[in-house]
N, C-alpha and C. Protein backbone atom coordinates (compact mmCIF):
# COMPACT_ATOMS: atom_id res chain seq x y z
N UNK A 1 73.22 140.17 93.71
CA UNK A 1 72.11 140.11 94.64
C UNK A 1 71.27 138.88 94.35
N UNK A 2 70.63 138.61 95.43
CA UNK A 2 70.23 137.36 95.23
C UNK A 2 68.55 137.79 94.69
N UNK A 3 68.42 136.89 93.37
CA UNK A 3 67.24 136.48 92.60
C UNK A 3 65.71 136.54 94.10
N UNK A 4 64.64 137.41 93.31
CA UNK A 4 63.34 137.08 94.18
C UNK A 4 62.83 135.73 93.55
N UNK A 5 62.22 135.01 94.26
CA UNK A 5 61.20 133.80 94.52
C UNK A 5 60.18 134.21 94.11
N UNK A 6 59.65 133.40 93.11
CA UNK A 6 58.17 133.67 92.68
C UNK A 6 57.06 133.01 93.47
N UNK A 7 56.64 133.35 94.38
CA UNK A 7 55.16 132.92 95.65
C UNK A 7 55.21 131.54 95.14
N UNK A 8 54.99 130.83 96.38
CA UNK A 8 55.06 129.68 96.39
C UNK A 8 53.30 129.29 95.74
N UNK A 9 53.16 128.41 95.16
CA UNK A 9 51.95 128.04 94.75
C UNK A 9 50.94 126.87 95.29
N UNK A 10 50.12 126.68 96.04
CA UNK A 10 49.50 125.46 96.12
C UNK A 10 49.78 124.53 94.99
N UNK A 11 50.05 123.48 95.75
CA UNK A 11 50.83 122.45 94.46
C UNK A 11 49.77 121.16 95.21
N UNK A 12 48.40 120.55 94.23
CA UNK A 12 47.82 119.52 94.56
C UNK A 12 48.50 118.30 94.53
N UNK A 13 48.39 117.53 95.23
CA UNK A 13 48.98 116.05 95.09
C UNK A 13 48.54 115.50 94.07
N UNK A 14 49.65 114.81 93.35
CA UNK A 14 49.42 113.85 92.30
C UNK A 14 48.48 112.55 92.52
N UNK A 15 47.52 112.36 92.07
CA UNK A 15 46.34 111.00 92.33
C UNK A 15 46.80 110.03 91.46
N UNK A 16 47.48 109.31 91.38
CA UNK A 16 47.33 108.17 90.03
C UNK A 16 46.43 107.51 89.87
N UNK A 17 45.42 107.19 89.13
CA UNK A 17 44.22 106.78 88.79
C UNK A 17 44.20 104.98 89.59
N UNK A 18 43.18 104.46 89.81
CA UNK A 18 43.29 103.37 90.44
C UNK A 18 43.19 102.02 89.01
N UNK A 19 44.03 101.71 89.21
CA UNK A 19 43.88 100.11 87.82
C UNK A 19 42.85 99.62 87.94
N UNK A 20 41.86 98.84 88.93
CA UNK A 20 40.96 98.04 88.95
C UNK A 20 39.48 98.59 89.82
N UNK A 21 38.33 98.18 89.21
CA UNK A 21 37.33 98.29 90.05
C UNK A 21 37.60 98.35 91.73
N UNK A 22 38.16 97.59 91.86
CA UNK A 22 38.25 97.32 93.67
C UNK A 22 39.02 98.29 93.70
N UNK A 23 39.81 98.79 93.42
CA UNK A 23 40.92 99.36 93.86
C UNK A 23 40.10 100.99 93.50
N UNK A 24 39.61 101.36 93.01
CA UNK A 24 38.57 102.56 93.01
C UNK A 24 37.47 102.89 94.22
N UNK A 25 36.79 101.28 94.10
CA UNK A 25 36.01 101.24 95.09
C UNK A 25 36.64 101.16 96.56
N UNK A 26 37.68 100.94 96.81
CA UNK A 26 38.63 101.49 97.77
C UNK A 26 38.97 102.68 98.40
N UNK A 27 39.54 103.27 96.73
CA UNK A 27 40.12 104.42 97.08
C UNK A 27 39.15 105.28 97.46
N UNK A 28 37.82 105.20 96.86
CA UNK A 28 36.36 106.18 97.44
C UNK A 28 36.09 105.70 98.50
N UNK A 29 36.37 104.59 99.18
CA UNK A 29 35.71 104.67 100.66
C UNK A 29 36.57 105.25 101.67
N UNK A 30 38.47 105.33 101.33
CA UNK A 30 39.27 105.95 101.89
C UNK A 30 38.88 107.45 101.77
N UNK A 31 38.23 108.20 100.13
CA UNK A 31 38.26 109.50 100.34
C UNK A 31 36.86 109.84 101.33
N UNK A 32 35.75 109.23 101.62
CA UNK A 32 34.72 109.33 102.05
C UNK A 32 35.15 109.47 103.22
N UNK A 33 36.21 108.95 104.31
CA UNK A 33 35.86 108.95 105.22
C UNK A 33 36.57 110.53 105.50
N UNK A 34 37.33 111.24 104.72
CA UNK A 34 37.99 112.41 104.69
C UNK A 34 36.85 113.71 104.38
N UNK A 35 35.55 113.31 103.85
CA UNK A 35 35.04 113.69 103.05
C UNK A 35 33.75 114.87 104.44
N UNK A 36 33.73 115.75 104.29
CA UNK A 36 32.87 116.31 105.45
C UNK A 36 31.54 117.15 104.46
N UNK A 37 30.34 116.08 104.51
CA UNK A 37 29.13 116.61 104.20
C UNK A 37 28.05 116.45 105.01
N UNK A 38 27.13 117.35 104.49
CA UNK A 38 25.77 116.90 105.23
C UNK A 38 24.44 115.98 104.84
N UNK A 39 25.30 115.64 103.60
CA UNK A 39 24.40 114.18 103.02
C UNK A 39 24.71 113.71 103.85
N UNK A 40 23.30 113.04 104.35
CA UNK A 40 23.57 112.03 105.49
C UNK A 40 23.91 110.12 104.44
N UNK A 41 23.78 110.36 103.22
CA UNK A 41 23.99 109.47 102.42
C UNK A 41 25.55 109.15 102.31
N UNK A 42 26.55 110.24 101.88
CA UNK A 42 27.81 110.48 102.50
C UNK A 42 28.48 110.20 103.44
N UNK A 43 27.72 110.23 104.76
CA UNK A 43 28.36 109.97 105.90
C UNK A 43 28.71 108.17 106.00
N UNK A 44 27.85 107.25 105.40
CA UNK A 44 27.36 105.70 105.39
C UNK A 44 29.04 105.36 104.81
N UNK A 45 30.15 104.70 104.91
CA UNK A 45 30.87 104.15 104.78
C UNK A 45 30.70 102.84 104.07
N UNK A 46 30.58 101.91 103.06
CA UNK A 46 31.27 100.97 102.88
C UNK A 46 32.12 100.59 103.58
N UNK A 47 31.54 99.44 104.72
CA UNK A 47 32.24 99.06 105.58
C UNK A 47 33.23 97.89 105.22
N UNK A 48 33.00 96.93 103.70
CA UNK A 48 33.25 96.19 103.27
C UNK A 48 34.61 96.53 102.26
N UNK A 49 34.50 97.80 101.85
CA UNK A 49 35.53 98.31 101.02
C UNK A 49 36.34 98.97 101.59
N UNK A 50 36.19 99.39 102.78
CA UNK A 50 37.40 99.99 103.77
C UNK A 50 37.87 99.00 104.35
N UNK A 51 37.52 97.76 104.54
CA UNK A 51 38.01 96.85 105.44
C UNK A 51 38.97 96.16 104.63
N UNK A 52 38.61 95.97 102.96
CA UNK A 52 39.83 95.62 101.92
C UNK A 52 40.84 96.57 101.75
N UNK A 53 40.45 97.95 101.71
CA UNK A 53 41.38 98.99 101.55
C UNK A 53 42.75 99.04 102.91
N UNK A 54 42.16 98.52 104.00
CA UNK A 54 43.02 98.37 104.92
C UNK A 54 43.76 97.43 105.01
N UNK A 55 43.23 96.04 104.70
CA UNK A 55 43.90 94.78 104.08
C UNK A 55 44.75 95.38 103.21
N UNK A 56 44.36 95.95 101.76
CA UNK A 56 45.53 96.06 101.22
C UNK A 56 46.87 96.91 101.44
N UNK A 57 46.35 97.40 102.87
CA UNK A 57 47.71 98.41 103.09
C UNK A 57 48.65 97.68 104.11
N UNK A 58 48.21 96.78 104.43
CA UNK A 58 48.70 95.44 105.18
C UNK A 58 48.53 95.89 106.66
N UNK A 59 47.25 96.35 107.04
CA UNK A 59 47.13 96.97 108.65
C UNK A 59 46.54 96.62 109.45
N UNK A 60 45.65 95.35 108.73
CA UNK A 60 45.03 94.18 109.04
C UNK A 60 45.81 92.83 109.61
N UNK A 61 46.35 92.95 110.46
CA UNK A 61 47.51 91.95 111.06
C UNK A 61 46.64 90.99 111.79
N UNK A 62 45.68 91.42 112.38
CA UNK A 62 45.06 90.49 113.80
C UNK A 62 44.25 89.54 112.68
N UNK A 63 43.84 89.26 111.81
CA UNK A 63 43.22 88.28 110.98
C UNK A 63 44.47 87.09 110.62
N UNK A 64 45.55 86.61 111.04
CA UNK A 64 45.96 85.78 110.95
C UNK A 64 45.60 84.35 110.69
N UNK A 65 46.57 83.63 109.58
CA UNK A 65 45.84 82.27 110.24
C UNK A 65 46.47 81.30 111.20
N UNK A 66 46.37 80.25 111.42
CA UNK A 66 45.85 79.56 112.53
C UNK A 66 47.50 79.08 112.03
N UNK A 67 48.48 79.05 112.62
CA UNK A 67 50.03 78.13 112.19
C UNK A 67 49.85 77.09 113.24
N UNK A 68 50.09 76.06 111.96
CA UNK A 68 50.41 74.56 112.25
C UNK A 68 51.25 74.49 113.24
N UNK A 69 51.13 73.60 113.87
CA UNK A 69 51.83 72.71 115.04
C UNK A 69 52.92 71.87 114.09
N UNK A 70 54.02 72.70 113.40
CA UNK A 70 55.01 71.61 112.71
C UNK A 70 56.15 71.92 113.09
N UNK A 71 56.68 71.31 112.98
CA UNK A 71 58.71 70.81 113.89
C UNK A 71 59.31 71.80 112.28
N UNK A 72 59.91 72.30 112.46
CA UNK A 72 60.85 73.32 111.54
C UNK A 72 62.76 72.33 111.83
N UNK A 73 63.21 72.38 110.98
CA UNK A 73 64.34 72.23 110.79
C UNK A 73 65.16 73.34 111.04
N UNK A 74 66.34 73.49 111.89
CA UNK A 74 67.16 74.69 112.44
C UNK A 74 67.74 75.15 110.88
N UNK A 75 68.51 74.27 110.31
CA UNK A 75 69.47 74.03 109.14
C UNK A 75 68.05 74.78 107.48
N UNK A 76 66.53 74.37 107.45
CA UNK A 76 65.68 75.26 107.02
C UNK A 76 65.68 76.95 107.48
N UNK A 77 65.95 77.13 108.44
CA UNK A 77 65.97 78.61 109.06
C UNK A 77 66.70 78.99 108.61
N UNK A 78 67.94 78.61 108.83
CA UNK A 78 68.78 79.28 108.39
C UNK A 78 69.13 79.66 107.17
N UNK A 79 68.80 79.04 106.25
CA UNK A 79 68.58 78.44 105.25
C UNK A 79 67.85 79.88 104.51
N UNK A 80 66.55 80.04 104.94
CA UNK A 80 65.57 81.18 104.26
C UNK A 80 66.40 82.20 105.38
N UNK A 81 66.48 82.69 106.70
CA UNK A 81 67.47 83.63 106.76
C UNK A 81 68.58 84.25 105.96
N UNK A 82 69.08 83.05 105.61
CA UNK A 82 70.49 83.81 104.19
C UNK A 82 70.10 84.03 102.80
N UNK A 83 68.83 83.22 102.57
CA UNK A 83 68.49 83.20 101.28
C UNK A 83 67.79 84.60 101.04
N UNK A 84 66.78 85.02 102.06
CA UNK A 84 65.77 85.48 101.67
C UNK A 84 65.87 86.63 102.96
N UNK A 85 66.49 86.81 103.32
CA UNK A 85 67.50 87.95 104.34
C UNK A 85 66.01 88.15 105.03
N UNK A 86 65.30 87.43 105.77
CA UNK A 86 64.21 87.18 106.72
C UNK A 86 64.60 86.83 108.28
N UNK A 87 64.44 87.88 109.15
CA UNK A 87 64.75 87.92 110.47
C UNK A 87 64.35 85.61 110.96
N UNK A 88 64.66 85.28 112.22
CA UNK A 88 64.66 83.92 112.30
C UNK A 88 62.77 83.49 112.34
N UNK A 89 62.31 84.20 113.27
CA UNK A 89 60.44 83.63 113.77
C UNK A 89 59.94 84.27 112.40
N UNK A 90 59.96 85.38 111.57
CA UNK A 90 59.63 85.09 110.27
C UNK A 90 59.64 84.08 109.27
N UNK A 91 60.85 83.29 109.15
CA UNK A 91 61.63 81.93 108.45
C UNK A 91 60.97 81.39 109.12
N UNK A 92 60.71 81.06 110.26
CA UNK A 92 60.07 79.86 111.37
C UNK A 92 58.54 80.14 110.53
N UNK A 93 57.66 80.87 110.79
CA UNK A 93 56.61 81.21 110.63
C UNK A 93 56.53 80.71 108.82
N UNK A 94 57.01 81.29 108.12
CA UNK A 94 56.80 80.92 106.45
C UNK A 94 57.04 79.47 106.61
N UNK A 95 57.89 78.70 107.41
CA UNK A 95 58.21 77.59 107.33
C UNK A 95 56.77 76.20 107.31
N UNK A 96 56.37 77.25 108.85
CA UNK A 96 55.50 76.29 109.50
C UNK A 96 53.86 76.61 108.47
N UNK A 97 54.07 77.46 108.23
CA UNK A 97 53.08 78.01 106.88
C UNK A 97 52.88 77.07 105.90
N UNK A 98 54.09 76.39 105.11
CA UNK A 98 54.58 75.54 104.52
C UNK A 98 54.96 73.66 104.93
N UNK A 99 53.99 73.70 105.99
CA UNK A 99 54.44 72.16 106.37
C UNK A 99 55.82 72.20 106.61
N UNK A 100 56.87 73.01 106.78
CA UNK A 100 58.41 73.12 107.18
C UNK A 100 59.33 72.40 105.83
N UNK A 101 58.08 72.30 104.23
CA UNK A 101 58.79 72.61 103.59
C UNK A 101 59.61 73.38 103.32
N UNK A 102 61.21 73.97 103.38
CA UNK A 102 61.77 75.47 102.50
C UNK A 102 61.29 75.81 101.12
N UNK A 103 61.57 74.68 100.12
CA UNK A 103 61.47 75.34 98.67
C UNK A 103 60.14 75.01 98.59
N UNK A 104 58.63 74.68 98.95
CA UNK A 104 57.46 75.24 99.30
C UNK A 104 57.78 76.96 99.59
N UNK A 105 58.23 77.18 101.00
CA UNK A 105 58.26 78.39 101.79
C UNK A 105 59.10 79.11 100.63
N UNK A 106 60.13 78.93 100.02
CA UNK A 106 60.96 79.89 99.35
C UNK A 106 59.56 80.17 97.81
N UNK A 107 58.78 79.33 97.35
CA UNK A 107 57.99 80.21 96.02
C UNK A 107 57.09 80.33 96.95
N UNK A 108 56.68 80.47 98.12
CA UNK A 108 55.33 81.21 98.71
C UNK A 108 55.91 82.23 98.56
N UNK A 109 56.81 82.75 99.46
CA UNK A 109 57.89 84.11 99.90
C UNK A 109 57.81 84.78 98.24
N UNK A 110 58.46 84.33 97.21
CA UNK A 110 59.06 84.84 96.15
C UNK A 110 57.53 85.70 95.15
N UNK A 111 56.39 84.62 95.60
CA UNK A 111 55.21 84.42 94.41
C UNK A 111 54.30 85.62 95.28
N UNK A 112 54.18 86.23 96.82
CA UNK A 112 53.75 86.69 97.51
C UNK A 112 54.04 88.02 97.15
């Protein structure tokens, strides 16, 4: 016969502690906004530390910068395509990032 199951238990999520100041001061403005009190002190967001916390989750896309007006080499594309298994307007984009240097673009890519 088959063995009873001992009740399943609330099992809390594991937190791993944050390495750095910022990265604390982060993670508290992420739990704040989860956070439901009636401190009206509580409710106030760090608008400055959620806006890094979102940066660092990479969700911040529309802050781009400004890509150069530079001529890319086809034979460069292809080039970081095989090397660095990067779809082609990605390679284009790191390229033109890079003055349409590659081995510029290949230790941005690698050091990033």
């Amino acid at each position: 016969m088959a063995e009873k199951q001992p009740p399943a238990a609330d099992v809390e999520e594991e937190v791993q502690p944050a390495k750095s100041a910022e990265d604390r001061k982060a993670a508290s403005a992420l739990a704040s906004l989860d956070a439901r009190g009636d401190d009206s002190s509580e409710d106030k967001v760090d608008a400055e530390a959620a806006q890094k916390a979102i940066k660092g989750l990479g969700g911040a896309t529309a802050a781009k910068q400004e890509v150069k007006n530079v001529k890319v080499d086809a034979a460069d594309v292809a080039l970081l395509v095989d090397e660095l298994e990067l779809t082609k307007p990605k390679a284009t984009e790191l390229l033109k990032a890079n003055d349409g240097d590659a081995v510029k673009a290949m230790k941005a890519y690698i050091s990033a």
